Short mmCIF file of C-alpha atoms and ligand atoms in Angstrom, two decimals:
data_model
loop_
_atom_site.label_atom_id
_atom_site.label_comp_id
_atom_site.label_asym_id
_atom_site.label_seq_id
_atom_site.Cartn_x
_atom_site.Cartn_y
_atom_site.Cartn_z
CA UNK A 567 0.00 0.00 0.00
CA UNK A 568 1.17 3.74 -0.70
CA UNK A 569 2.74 4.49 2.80
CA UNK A 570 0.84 8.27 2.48
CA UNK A 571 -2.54 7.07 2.05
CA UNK A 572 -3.20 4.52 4.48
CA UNK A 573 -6.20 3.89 6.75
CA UNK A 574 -5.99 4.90 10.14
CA UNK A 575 -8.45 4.43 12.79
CA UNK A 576 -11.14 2.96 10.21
CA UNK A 577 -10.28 5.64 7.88
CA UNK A 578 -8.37 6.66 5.03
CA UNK A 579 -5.62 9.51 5.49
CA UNK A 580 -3.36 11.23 3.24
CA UNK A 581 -0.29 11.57 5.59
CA UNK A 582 -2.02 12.46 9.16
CA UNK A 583 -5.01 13.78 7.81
CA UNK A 584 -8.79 12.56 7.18
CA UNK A 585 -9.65 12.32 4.02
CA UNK A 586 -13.19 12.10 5.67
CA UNK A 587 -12.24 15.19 7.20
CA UNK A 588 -11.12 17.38 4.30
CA UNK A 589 -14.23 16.37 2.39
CA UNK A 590 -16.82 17.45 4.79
CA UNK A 591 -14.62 20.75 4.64
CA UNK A 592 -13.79 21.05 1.07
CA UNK A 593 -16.31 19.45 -0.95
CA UNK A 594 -16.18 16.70 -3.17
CA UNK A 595 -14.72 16.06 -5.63
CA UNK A 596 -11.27 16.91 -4.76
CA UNK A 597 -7.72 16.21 -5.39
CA UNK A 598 -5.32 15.62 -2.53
CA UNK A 599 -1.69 15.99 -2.43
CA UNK A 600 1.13 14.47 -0.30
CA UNK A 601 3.96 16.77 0.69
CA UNK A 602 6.21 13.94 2.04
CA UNK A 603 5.09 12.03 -0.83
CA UNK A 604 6.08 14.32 -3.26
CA UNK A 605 9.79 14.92 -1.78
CA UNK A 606 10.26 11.21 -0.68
CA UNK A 607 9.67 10.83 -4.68
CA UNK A 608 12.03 13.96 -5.45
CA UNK A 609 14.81 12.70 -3.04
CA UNK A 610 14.94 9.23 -4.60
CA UNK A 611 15.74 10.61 -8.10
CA UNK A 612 17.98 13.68 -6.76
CA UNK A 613 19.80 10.34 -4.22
CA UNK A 614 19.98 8.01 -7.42
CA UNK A 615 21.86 10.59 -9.60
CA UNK A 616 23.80 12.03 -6.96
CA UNK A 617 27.21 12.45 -7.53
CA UNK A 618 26.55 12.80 -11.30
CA UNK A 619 26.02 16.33 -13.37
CA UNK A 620 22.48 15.59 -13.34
CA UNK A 621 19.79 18.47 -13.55
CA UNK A 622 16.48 17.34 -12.80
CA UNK A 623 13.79 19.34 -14.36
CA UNK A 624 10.23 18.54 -13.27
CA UNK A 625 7.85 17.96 -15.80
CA UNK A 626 5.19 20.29 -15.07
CA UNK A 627 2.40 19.02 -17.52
CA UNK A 628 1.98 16.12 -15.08
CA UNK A 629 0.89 18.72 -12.41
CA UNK A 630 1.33 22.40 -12.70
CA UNK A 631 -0.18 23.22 -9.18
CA UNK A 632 2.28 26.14 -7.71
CA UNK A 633 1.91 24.42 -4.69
CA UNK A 634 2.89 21.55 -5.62
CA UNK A 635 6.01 23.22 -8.42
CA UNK A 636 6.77 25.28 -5.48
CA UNK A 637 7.55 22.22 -2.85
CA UNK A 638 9.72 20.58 -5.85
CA UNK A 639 11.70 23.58 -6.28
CA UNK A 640 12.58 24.33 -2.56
CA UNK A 641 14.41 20.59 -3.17
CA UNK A 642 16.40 21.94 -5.99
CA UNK A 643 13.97 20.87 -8.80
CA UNK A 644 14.27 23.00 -12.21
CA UNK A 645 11.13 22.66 -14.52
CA UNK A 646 10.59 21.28 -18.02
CA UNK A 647 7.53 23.39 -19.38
CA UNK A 648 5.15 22.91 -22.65
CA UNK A 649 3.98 26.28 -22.86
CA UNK A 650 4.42 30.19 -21.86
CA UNK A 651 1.93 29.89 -19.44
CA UNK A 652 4.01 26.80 -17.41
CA UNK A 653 7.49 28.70 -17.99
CA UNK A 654 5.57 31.60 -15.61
CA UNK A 655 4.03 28.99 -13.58
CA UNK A 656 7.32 27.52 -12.63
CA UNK A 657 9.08 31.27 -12.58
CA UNK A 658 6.08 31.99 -9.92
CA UNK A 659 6.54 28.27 -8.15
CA UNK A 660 9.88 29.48 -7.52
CA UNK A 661 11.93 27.82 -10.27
CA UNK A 662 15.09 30.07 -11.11
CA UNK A 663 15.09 30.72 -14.97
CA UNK A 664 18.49 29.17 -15.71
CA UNK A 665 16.97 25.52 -14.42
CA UNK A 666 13.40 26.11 -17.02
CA UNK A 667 14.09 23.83 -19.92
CA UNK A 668 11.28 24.96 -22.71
CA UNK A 669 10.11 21.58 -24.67
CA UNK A 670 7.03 21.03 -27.08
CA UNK A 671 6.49 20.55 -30.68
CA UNK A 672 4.79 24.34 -31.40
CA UNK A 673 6.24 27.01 -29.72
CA UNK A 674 4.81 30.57 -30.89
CA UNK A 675 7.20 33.09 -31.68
CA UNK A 676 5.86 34.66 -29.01
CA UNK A 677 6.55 31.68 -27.12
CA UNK A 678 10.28 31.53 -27.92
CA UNK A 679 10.66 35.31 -27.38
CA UNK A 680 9.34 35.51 -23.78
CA UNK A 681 11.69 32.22 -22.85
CA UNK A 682 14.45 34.05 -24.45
CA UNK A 683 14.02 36.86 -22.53
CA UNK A 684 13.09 35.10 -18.96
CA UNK A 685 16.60 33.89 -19.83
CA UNK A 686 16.06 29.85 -19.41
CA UNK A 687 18.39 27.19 -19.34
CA UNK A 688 17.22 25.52 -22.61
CA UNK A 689 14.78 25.48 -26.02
CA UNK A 690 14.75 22.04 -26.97
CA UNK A 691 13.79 22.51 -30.74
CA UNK A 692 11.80 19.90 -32.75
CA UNK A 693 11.69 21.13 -36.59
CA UNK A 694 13.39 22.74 -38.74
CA UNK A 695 11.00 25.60 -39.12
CA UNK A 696 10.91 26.21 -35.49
CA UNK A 697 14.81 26.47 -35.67
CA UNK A 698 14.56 29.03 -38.59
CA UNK A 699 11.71 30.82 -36.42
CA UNK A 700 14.03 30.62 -33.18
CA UNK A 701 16.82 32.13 -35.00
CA UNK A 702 14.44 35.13 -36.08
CA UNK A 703 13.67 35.70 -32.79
CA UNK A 704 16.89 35.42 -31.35
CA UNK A 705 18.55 37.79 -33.25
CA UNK A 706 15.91 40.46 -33.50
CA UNK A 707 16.12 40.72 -29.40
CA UNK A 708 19.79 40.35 -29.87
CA UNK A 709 19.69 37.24 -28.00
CA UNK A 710 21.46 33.71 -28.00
CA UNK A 711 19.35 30.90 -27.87
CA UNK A 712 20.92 27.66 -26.17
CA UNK A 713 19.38 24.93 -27.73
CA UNK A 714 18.96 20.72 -27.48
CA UNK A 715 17.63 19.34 -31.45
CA UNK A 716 15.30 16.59 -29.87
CA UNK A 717 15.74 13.94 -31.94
CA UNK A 718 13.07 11.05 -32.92
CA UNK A 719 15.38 7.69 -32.06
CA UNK A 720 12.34 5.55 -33.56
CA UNK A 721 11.97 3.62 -30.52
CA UNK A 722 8.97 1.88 -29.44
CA UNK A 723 8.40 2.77 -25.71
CA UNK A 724 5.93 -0.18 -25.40
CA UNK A 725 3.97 2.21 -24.04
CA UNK A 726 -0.04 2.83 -24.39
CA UNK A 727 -0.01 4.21 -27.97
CA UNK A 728 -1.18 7.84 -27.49
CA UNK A 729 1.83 8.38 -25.09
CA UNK A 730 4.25 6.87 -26.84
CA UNK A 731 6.29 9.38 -28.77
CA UNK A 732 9.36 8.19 -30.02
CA UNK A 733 8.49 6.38 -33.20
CA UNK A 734 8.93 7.39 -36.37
CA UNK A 735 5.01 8.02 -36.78
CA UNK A 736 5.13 10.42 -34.30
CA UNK A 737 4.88 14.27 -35.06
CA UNK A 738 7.62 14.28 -31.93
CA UNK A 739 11.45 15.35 -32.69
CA UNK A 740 13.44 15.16 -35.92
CA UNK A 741 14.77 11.66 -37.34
CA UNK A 742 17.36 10.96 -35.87
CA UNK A 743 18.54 9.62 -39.47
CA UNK A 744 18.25 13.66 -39.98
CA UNK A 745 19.45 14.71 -37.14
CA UNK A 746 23.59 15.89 -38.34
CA UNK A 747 22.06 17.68 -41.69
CA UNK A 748 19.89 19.46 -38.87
CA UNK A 749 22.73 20.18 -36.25
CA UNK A 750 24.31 21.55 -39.63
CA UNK A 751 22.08 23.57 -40.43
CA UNK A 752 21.63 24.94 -36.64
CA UNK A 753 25.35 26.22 -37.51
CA UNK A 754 24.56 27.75 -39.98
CA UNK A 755 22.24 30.33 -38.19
CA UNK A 756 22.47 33.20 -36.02
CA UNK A 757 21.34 33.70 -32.45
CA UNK A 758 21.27 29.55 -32.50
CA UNK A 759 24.00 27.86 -30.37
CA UNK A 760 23.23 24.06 -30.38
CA UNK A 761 24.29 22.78 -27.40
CA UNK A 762 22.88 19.79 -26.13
CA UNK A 763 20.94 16.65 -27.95
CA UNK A 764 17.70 15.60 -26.64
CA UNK A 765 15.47 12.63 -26.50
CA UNK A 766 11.88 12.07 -24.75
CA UNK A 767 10.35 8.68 -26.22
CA UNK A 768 7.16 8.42 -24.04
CA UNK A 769 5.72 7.84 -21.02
CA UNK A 770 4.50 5.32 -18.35
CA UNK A 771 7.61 3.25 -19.71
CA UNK A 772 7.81 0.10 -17.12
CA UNK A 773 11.02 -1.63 -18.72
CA UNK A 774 14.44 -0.42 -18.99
CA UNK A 775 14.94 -1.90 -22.55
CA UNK A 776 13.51 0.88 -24.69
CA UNK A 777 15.32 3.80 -22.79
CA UNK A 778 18.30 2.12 -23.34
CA UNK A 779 17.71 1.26 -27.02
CA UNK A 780 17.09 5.53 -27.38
CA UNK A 781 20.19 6.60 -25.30
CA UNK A 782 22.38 4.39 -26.59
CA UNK A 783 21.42 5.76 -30.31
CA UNK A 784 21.67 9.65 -28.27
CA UNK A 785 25.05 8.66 -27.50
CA UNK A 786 26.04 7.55 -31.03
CA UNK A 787 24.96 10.62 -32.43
CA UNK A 788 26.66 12.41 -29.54
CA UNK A 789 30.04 10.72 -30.84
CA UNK A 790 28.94 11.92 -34.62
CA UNK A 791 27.94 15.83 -34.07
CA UNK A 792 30.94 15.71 -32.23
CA UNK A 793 33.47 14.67 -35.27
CA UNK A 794 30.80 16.95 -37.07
CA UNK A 795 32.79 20.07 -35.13
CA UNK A 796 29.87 20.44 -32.96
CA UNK A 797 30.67 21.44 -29.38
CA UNK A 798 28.07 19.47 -27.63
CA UNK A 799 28.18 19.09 -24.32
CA UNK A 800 24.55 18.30 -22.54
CA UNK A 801 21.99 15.36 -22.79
CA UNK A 802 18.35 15.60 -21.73
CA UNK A 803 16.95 12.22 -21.74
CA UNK A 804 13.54 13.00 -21.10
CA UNK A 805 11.36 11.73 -18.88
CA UNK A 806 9.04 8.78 -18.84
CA UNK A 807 9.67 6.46 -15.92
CA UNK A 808 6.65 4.81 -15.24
CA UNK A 809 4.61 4.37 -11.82
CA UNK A 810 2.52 1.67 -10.16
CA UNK A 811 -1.09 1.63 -10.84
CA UNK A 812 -1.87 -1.87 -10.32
CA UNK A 813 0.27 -4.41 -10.53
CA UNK A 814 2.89 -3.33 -13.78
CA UNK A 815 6.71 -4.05 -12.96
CA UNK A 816 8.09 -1.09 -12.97
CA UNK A 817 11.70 -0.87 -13.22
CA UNK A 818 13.37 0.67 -10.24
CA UNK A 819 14.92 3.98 -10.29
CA UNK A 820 18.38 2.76 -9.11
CA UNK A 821 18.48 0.57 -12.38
CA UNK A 822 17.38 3.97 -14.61
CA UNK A 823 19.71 5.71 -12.70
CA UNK A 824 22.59 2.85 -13.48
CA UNK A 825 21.46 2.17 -16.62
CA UNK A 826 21.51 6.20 -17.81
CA UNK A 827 25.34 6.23 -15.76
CA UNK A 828 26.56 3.03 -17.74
CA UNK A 829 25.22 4.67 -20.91
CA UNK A 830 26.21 8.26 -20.93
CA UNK A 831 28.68 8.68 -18.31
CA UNK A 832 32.06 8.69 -20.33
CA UNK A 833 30.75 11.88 -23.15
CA UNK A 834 31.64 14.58 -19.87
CA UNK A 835 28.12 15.61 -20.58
CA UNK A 836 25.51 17.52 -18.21
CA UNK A 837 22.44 15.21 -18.08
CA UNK A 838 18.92 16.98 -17.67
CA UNK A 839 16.46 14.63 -16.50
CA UNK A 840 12.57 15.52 -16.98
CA UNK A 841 10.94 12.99 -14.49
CA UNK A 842 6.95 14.45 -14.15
CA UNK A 843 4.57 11.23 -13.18
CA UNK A 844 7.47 9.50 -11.52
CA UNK A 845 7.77 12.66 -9.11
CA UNK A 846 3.49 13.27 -8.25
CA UNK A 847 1.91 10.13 -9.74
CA UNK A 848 1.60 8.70 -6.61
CA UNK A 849 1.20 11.78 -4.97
CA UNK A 850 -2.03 12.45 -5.25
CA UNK A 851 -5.37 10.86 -4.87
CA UNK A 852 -8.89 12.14 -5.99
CA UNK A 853 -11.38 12.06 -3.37
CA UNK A 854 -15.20 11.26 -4.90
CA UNK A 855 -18.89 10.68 -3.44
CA UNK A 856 -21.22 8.00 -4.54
CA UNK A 857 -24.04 9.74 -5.65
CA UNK A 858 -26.33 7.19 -6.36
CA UNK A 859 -26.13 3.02 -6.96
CA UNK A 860 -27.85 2.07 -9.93
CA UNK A 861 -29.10 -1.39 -10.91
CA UNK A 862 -29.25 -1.53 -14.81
CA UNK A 863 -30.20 -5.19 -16.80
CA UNK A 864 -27.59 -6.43 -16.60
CA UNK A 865 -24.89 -4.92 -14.14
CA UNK A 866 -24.58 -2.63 -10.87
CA UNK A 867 -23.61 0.79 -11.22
CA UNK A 868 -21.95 3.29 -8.86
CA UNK A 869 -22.75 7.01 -9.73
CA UNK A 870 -19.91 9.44 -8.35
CA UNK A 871 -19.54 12.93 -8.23
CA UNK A 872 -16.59 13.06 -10.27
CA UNK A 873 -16.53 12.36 -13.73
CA UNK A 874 -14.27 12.24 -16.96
CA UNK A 875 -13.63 15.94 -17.32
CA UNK A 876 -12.07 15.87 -13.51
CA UNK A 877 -10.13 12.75 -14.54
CA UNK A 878 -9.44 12.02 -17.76
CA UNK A 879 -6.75 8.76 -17.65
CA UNK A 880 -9.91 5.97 -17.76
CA UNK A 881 -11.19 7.77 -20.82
CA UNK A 882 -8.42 8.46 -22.87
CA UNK A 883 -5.63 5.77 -21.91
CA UNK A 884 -8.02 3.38 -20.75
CA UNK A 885 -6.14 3.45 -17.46
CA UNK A 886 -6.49 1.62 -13.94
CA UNK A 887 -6.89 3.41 -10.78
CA UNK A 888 -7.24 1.87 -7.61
CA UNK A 889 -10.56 2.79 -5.83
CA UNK A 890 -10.86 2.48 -2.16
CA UNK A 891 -13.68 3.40 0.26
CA UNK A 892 -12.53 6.22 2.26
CA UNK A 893 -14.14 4.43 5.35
CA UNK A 894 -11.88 1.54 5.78
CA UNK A 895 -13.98 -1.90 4.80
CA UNK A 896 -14.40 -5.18 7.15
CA UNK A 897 -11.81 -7.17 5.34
CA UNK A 898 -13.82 -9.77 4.92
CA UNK A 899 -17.22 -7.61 3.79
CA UNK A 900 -18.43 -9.16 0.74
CA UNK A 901 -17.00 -7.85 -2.60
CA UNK A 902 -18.71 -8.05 -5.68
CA UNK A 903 -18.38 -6.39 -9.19
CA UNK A 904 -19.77 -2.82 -9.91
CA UNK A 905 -19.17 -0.25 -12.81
CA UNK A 906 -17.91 2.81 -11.45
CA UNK A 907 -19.20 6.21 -13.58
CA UNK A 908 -19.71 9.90 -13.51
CA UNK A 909 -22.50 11.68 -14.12
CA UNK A 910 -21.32 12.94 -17.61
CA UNK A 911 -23.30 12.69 -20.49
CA UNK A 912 -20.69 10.30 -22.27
CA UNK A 913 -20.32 6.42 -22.24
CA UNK A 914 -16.61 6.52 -22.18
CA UNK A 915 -17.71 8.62 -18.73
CA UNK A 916 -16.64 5.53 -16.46
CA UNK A 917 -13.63 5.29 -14.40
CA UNK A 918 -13.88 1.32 -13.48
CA UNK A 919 -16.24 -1.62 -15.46
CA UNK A 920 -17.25 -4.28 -13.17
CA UNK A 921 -14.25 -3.69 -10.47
CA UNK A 922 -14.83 -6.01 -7.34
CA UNK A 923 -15.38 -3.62 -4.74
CA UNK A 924 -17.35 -3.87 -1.28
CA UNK A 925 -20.92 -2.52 -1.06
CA UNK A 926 -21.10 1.30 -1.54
CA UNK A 927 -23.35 3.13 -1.56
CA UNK A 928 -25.29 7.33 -1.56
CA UNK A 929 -22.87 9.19 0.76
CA UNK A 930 -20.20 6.87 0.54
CA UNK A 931 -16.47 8.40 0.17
CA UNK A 932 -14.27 7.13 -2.65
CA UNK A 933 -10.42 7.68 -3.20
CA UNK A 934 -8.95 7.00 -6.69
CA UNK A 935 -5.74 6.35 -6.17
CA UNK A 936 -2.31 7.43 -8.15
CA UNK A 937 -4.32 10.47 -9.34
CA UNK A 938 -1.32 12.66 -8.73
CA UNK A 939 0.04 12.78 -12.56
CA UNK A 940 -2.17 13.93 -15.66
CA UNK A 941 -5.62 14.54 -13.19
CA UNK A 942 -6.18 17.51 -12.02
CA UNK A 943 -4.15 19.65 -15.28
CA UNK A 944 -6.15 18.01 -17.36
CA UNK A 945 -9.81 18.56 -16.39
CA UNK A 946 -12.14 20.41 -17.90
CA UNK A 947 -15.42 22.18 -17.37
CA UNK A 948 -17.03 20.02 -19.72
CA UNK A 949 -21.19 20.04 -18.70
CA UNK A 950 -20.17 22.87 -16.82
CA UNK A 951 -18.69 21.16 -13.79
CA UNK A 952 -16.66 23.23 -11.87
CA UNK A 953 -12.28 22.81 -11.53
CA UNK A 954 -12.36 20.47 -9.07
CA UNK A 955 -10.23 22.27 -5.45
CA UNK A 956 -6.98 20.81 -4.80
CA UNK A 957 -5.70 20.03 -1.34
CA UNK A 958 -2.05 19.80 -0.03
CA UNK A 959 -1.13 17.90 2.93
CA UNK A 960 1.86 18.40 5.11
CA UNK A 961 1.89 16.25 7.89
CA UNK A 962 -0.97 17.33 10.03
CA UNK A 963 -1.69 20.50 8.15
CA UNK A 964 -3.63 21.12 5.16
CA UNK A 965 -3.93 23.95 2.52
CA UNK A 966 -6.75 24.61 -0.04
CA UNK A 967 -3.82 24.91 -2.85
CA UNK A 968 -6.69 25.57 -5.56
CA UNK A 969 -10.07 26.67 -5.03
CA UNK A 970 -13.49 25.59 -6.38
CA UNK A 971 -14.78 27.98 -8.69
CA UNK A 972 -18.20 29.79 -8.12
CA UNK A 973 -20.35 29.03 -11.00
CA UNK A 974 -20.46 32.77 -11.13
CA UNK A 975 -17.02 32.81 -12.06
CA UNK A 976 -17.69 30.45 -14.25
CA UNK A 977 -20.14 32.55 -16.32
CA UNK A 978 -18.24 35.99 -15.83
CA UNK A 979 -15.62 35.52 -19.19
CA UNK A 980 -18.87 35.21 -21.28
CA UNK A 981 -20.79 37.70 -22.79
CA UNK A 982 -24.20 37.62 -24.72
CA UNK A 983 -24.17 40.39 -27.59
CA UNK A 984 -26.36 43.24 -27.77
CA UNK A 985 -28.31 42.07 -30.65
CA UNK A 986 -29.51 39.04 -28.36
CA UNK A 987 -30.92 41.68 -26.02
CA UNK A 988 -34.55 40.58 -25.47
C1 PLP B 287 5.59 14.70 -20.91
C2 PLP B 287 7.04 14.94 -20.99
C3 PLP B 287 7.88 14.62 -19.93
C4 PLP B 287 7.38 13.95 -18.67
O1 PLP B 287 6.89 12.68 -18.90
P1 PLP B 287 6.54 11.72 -17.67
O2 PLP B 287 6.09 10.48 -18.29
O3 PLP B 287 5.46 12.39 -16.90
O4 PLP B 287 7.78 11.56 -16.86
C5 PLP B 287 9.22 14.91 -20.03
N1 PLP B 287 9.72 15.50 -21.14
C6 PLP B 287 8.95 15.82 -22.20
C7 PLP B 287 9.56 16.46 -23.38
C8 PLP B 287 7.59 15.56 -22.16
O5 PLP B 287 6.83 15.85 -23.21
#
């Protein structure tokens, strides 16, 4: 069991407090976070690459709370960001600039102009256009642009396919077949200073093999640019390292860790990690009351108050989250089968088909477990259902780290033109 959410006393905690607690003062739904869950997860990487030039730059798409980017960064924890928006989120979470590593296939020029000015560590480029854009920019601020070309190592990250990113058929990186002519070309241009090669081939990767098949091409090329005349002299292998949601076997960091050492650690080079659901995957849990049970034809359903657009993974990945009752059940209390759903108007609305759990039922707390990672960034307000608040947990202290909305608030960006006037 995940040693921060454990039952105590009959009921579920997250660290030292009640999860019954926090709901009858929050609300449900809600996410809750783990503190010493989130560092225990940032010490293990930061102890497994200690001793080597390792920067380890949080993936903030997996959860861009400032909060929670906040308690990462007072451990040392630079940021790898997606977007403008997440470079400020992680200059406002505390992140200094010079450890904000800008990734993503479409940067905006205005994009690439506001990270060259913020002054981060590095653009990790993915076309050739973008590097011809870059370049542009660069120049016309009279600016430098450190950059990593992230390269497509055709890899396949046996991974569920839409996170899997390092194959060929993936809009991700350049070919790594194309990636000297493209380092050449980098060269070539002004304001452009290629520095660094990088590599990202998917994530919720539970075996070791197809990391190593991708850095071990990284290095190659490494070895290449390198005879090329290119100074190179930094990795960033991504991020990807998988979690436990059920019962995968996922590879332990020490063997990443060796694994990445054995690999890369004769080039001299810096190494930028960007771990995001290793670090708050299991962080996190979403907190959710049964609504109503529901006896259809032919199976049982239980109707919760959160739904698809508060947690997309079932939906879209098709992915397993443990569901416990937040009031701890007789162990031997009769389990049968039930479908777990929200109340959205979608079929692909369910979060568990015919999972053996004990009897629920209205009023009953639910947890869903390892909710920490791709949750609570990507909900929506789909059927106009309010953000969901977010709760971190430090020991015996709690902080609303992200409100509810009002509906109110909800309503207040819209506006019905005049010509509509009754
Ligand atoms: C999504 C992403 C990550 C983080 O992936 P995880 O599987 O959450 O570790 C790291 N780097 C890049 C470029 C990404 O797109």
């Amino acid at each position: 069991m995940n040693p921060h959410f454990t039952y105590r006393d009959g009921v579920l905690h997250a660290d030292d407090v009640s999860l019954m607690d926090l709901a009858a003062e929050v609300g449900t739904p809600f996410y809750c976070y783990s503190s010493a869950a989130l560092e225990a997860n940032y010490r293990a990487f930061a102890d497994a690459f200690e001793g080597s030039d390792t920067g380890i730059c949080y993936a903030l798409k997996a959860n861009s709370n400032l909060a929670v980017i906040r308690t990462l960064a007072r451990l040392g924890a630079g940021a790898d960001v997606v977007s403008e928006g997440e470079m400020r989120r992680a200059l406002a979470g505390g992140v200094p600039a010079d450890r904000i590593v800008f990734s993503g296939v479409g940067k905006t020029r205005g994009e690439m102009r506001s990270a060259l000015e913020a002054g981060i560590f590095q653009l990790n480029v993915e076309s050739i256009p973008e590097l011809e854009a870059l370049s542009e920019v660069a120049t016309s601020i009279g600016r430098t642009a450190a950059i990593a070309i992230r390269v497509n190592p055709d890899v396949d990250a046996k991974t569920h396919a839409k996170i899997a990113t390092g194959k060929k058929e993936n809009k991700f990186g350049i070919d790594i077949d194309h990636a000297r002519a493209t380092y050449a070309r980098a060269a070539e241009l002004p304001g452009i200073e290629a520095v660094a090669v990088a590599v990202h081939i998917g994530s919720q990767l539970t075996s070791l093999e197809p990391f190593r098949d991708a850095f071990e091409r990284v290095v190659e090329l490494v070895h290449a640019l390198r005879a090329d005349g290119h100074d190179i002299q930094r990795l960033d292998l991504g991020g990807g390292l998988g979690i436990l949601y059920r019962d995968e076997e996922v590879s332990a960091l020490a063997s990443y860790a060796g694994m990445v050492r054995s690999i890369t650690g004769n080039l001299g080079c810096h190494v930028t990690l960007e771990p995001g659901r290793a670090l708050v995957g299991n962080a996190g849990v979403l907190v959710s009351k049964v609504i109503f049970r529901k006896t259809g034809v032919h199976r049982e359903f239980l109707i919760v108050d959160a739904a698809m657009n508060d947690l997309i993974r079932p939906s879209l990945y098709d992915a397993w989250h443990t569901i416990l009752p937040v009031v701890e059940p007789n162990p031997d209390a009769p389990r049968s089968p039930i479908d777990v759903v929200g109340p959205v108007c979608e079929s692909g609305d369910t979060f568990a088909v015919q999972r053996d759990l004990p009897h629920l039922d209205q009023e009953d707390l639910v947890a869903f477990l390892s909710a920490g990672a791709y949750g609570a960034v990507m909900a929506s307000t789909y059927n106009t259902r309010p953000l969901v608040p977010e709760v971190l947990v430090s020991g015996a202290k709690h902080a609303v780290v992200r409100r509810r909305p009002t509906i109110e608030e909800m309503l207040a960006a819209e506006r019905v033109p005049e010509w509509l006037d009754p």
